[in-house]
Amino acid sequence: MTRISVVLPTLDRPEAIYNLLRHLEHQSEAPFEIVVVDQSAREDGRVAAYAAAHPLVRYHRIAERGLPNARNVGVGLARGDALLFLDDDTIPDPDLVKFHAAAYGDSSVSGVGGRVAGGYDAPSGEVGRFHALGARVVRNFGGSVRGEADHLPGGNMSFRREVFEKVSGFDKRFGGPSIGEETDFCLRARRAGFRLMFEPRASVDHLHLPTGGCRTKRFDDWLYWHAHNGMLFALRHARASAWPLFVLGRVARFALFAL
């Protein structure tokens, strides 16, 4: 049986991460461990006390903010065979860990993404696809059909440990709201020959909390990082022949955002 380490990056959401930890108590198949990586400005005593009282939970505070960095810290701390990443503002289905672990019964599967309910794109159409022409990312992780995927939802995805050993970690240059960092990691994993699957039975509800996490307080900060991360992603993954069209499209999009 695949041992699942649940990695929970959190930032300024003490109520949400405590709520998530309490929900993880009721998994039909308990995880091997839960690693909380807290980047918050202040330590929440309740979460630290919870970790101290529950042997499965390991609580770590770090000074450097940024989701890719927090994920990488979690990878370094986790000891399981596969690492499951959840957003701190999610509520897991009781069978979440069970279905992530079961998917690894197929030795050809190296990464698993689960369903994300709560307005995370349309529940139909292709799921988790990437089209290099124009660097178009199709999510639709609210879908219900199991199948192979090019990329997985950042708030509900797991990978075998060897993926990190070969691909390295998440790219810290995806800053600010970290848009694109999980898709970039998945596409690098695919390029290295790893197979990713979408398993809708491994489900979470996404609460979309308005504050905390990767959300930026200033619109101009969001606009800057959206442009920065989008260009970094396109330069790495889009076909070279599509770059001019991509740049023109992004400039038009950001102009509309600014207006």
XYZ file of N, CA, C and O in Angstrom, residues 93 95-96 99-100 103 112-117 127 140-147 156 197-204:
120
model
N -13.227 15.172 0.860
C -14.154 14.062 0.945
C -13.546 12.990 1.850
O -12.321 12.822 1.875
N -13.165 9.965 1.538
C -12.389 8.953 0.811
C -11.241 9.544 -0.008
O -10.690 8.860 -0.886
N -10.876 10.778 0.268
C -9.839 11.448 -0.531
C -8.526 10.664 -0.536
O -7.987 10.325 -1.596
N -8.630 7.155 -2.322
C -8.616 7.083 -3.781
C -7.283 7.567 -4.366
O -6.878 7.095 -5.439
N -6.615 8.487 -3.696
C -5.270 8.850 -4.150
C -4.351 7.634 -4.038
O -3.604 7.305 -4.968
N -5.029 4.801 -6.647
C -4.587 5.076 -8.021
C -3.154 4.618 -8.251
O -2.776 4.291 -9.383
N -1.407 11.963 -9.393
C -2.864 11.848 -9.358
C -3.463 13.194 -8.990
O -3.030 13.834 -8.034
N -4.454 13.606 -9.757
C -5.204 14.820 -9.437
C -6.646 14.459 -9.164
O -7.210 13.582 -9.826
N -7.247 15.115 -8.178
C -8.622 14.822 -7.823
C -9.573 15.927 -8.225
O -9.168 17.026 -8.623
N -10.850 15.633 -8.093
C -11.900 16.594 -8.423
C -11.887 17.752 -7.423
O -11.673 17.565 -6.237
N -12.111 18.966 -7.939
C -12.210 20.157 -7.096
C -13.580 20.776 -7.339
O -13.835 21.349 -8.405
N -14.459 20.641 -6.378
C -15.800 21.195 -6.481
C -15.806 22.621 -5.949
O -14.916 23.029 -5.212
N -10.416 17.474 -19.573
C -9.953 17.788 -18.222
C -8.433 17.732 -18.164
O -7.816 16.776 -18.645
N -11.011 22.452 -15.977
C -12.261 21.675 -15.836
C -12.138 20.580 -14.782
O -12.634 19.458 -14.965
N -11.497 20.903 -13.641
C -11.283 19.895 -12.612
C -12.522 19.631 -11.762
O -12.444 18.925 -10.760
N -13.656 20.195 -12.177
C -14.915 19.808 -11.579
C -15.533 18.623 -12.287
O -16.648 18.216 -11.959
N -14.819 18.055 -13.255
C -15.332 16.956 -14.063
C -15.478 15.656 -13.286
O -15.013 15.530 -12.144
N -16.091 14.673 -13.920
C -16.381 13.407 -13.238
C -15.880 12.188 -14.006
O -16.212 11.056 -13.644
N -15.077 12.387 -15.056
C -14.595 11.276 -15.866
C -13.112 11.042 -15.598
O -12.291 11.959 -15.768
N -12.777 9.838 -15.207
C -11.388 9.497 -14.924
C -10.611 9.363 -16.226
O -11.116 8.849 -17.222
N -9.356 9.827 -16.227
C -8.555 9.686 -17.429
C -7.178 10.298 -17.268
O -6.873 10.947 -16.258
N -5.320 19.840 -5.065
C -5.684 18.439 -4.836
C -4.891 17.574 -5.797
O -5.418 17.052 -6.776
N -2.734 11.090 -13.833
C -4.122 10.676 -13.969
C -5.043 11.615 -13.193
O -4.687 12.105 -12.118
N -6.233 11.825 -13.749
C -7.291 12.550 -13.043
C -8.257 11.514 -12.474
O -8.806 10.692 -13.215
N -8.428 11.538 -11.143
C -9.301 10.605 -10.447
C -10.387 11.402 -9.715
O -10.159 11.925 -8.616
N -11.579 11.541 -10.303
C -12.608 12.409 -9.725
C -13.147 11.939 -8.382
O -13.716 12.729 -7.627
N -12.975 10.651 -8.053
C -13.466 10.167 -6.760
C -12.636 10.707 -5.596
O -13.099 10.714 -4.455
N -11.415 11.157 -5.885
C -10.580 11.803 -4.865
C -10.930 13.289 -4.858
O -10.301 14.102 -5.538
N -11.934 13.650 -4.092
C -12.570 14.956 -4.255
C -12.389 15.874 -3.049
O -12.297 15.414 -1.904
N -12.340 17.177 -3.328
C -12.369 18.196 -2.283
C -13.346 19.298 -2.690
O -13.627 19.485 -3.876
